[in-house]
């Protein structure tokens, strides 16, 4: 099997493996934002947001475009929005399973 595809997938998922990076992607899936806007929405200091954006940029998940003196960030691929939606659905499925298990356990006790 060609190792470049599994390696790409592993690197891609590593880029997503931080809660702030996920939140940044969720925000950018709605609308492009600059660092200051992201900082305000995330209620985080600029250096933390910039560090996470640097990781996402280095893995080609987001890109920045100069707009005057600021840089506006966008998702590199619109499919990332779908990936985030599917991940939320998987979470919901796990939550439903956990609730169902708790209900069964409650009835048994």
Tab-separated table of C-alpha atoms in Angstrom:
chain	number	residue	atom	x	y	z
A	1	UNK	CA	0.000	0.000	0.000
A	2	UNK	CA	1.216	3.486	-0.793
A	3	UNK	CA	2.468	5.026	2.472
A	4	UNK	CA	1.960	8.614	1.332
A	5	UNK	CA	-1.820	8.480	1.886
A	6	UNK	CA	-1.656	7.090	5.459
A	7	UNK	CA	1.136	9.556	6.239
A	8	UNK	CA	-0.931	12.445	4.874
A	9	UNK	CA	-3.921	11.335	6.957
A	10	UNK	CA	-1.825	11.028	10.115
A	11	UNK	CA	-0.292	14.492	9.607
A	12	UNK	CA	-3.687	15.976	8.813
A	13	UNK	CA	-5.298	14.547	11.947
A	14	UNK	CA	-2.320	15.657	14.051
A	15	UNK	CA	-3.012	19.195	12.820
A	16	UNK	CA	-6.567	18.866	14.132
A	17	UNK	CA	-5.513	17.331	17.457
A	18	UNK	CA	-6.019	20.385	19.659
A	19	UNK	CA	-9.307	21.823	20.977
A	20	UNK	CA	-8.426	25.407	20.035
A	21	UNK	CA	-7.544	24.366	16.480
A	22	UNK	CA	-10.908	22.624	16.192
A	23	UNK	CA	-12.687	25.771	17.443
A	24	UNK	CA	-10.722	27.886	14.948
A	25	UNK	CA	-11.825	25.576	12.136
A	26	UNK	CA	-15.435	25.668	13.321
A	27	UNK	CA	-15.359	29.472	13.306
A	28	UNK	CA	-13.681	29.624	9.887
A	29	UNK	CA	-16.232	27.170	8.501
A	30	UNK	CA	-18.841	29.886	9.057
A	31	UNK	CA	-16.843	32.954	8.013
A	32	UNK	CA	-13.260	34.011	7.307
A	33	UNK	CA	-11.656	35.851	10.241
A	34	UNK	CA	-8.475	37.688	11.186
A	35	UNK	CA	-6.435	36.943	14.319
A	36	UNK	CA	-8.078	39.681	16.390
A	37	UNK	CA	-11.559	38.415	15.534
A	38	UNK	CA	-10.551	34.835	16.345
A	39	UNK	CA	-8.947	35.975	19.579
A	40	UNK	CA	-12.164	37.720	20.658
A	41	UNK	CA	-14.395	34.782	19.724
A	42	UNK	CA	-12.119	32.276	21.444
A	43	UNK	CA	-11.590	34.555	24.451
A	44	UNK	CA	-7.888	33.790	24.234
A	45	UNK	CA	-4.712	35.797	23.976
A	46	UNK	CA	-3.367	36.513	20.522
A	47	UNK	CA	-0.154	34.541	20.895
A	48	UNK	CA	-2.057	31.309	21.600
A	49	UNK	CA	-4.324	31.855	18.598
A	50	UNK	CA	-1.345	32.718	16.394
A	51	UNK	CA	0.491	29.566	17.482
A	52	UNK	CA	-2.487	27.385	16.614
A	53	UNK	CA	-2.965	29.140	13.279
A	54	UNK	CA	0.717	28.518	12.512
A	55	UNK	CA	0.193	24.778	12.994
A	56	UNK	CA	-2.896	24.811	10.769
A	57	UNK	CA	-1.053	26.834	8.113
A	58	UNK	CA	1.989	24.551	8.189
A	59	UNK	CA	-0.257	21.555	7.479
A	60	UNK	CA	-2.145	23.430	4.722
A	61	UNK	CA	-5.447	23.264	6.601
A	62	UNK	CA	-5.955	27.055	6.535
A	63	UNK	CA	-4.403	29.895	4.588
A	64	UNK	CA	-4.043	33.583	5.194
A	65	UNK	CA	-4.664	36.384	2.737
A	66	UNK	CA	-3.437	39.938	3.309
A	67	UNK	CA	-6.195	42.524	3.647
A	68	UNK	CA	-4.464	45.830	4.238
A	69	UNK	CA	-2.438	45.441	7.405
A	70	UNK	CA	-4.260	42.332	8.615
A	71	UNK	CA	-4.303	38.716	7.496
A	72	UNK	CA	-7.683	37.075	6.996
A	73	UNK	CA	-7.750	33.299	7.480
A	74	UNK	CA	-9.828	30.820	5.508
A	75	UNK	CA	-10.249	27.071	5.284
A	76	UNK	CA	-8.014	25.646	2.572
A	77	UNK	CA	-10.623	23.035	1.637
A	78	UNK	CA	-14.396	23.406	2.144
A	79	UNK	CA	-14.625	19.668	2.901
A	80	UNK	CA	-13.184	20.454	6.338
A	81	UNK	CA	-16.605	21.861	7.227
A	82	UNK	CA	-18.164	18.501	6.335
A	83	UNK	CA	-15.504	16.667	8.344
A	84	UNK	CA	-16.362	18.747	11.409
A	85	UNK	CA	-20.059	17.993	10.889
A	86	UNK	CA	-19.435	14.247	10.580
A	87	UNK	CA	-17.288	14.329	13.717
A	88	UNK	CA	-20.153	16.024	15.590
A	89	UNK	CA	-22.529	13.321	14.365
A	90	UNK	CA	-20.145	10.620	15.618
A	91	UNK	CA	-20.016	12.394	19.002
A	92	UNK	CA	-23.819	12.524	19.089
A	93	UNK	CA	-23.994	8.787	18.295
A	94	UNK	CA	-21.603	8.006	21.138
A	95	UNK	CA	-23.632	10.209	23.467
A	96	UNK	CA	-26.871	8.446	22.523
A	97	UNK	CA	-25.200	5.067	23.141
A	98	UNK	CA	-23.932	6.218	26.554
A	99	UNK	CA	-27.372	7.528	27.540
A	100	UNK	CA	-29.004	4.269	26.435
A	101	UNK	CA	-26.499	2.267	28.477
A	102	UNK	CA	-27.144	4.422	31.547
A	103	UNK	CA	-30.899	3.916	31.176
A	104	UNK	CA	-30.435	0.133	30.995
A	105	UNK	CA	-28.171	0.197	34.054
A	106	UNK	CA	-30.682	2.331	35.972
A	107	UNK	CA	-33.502	-0.106	35.192
A	108	UNK	CA	-31.366	-3.050	36.319
A	109	UNK	CA	-30.532	-1.527	39.706
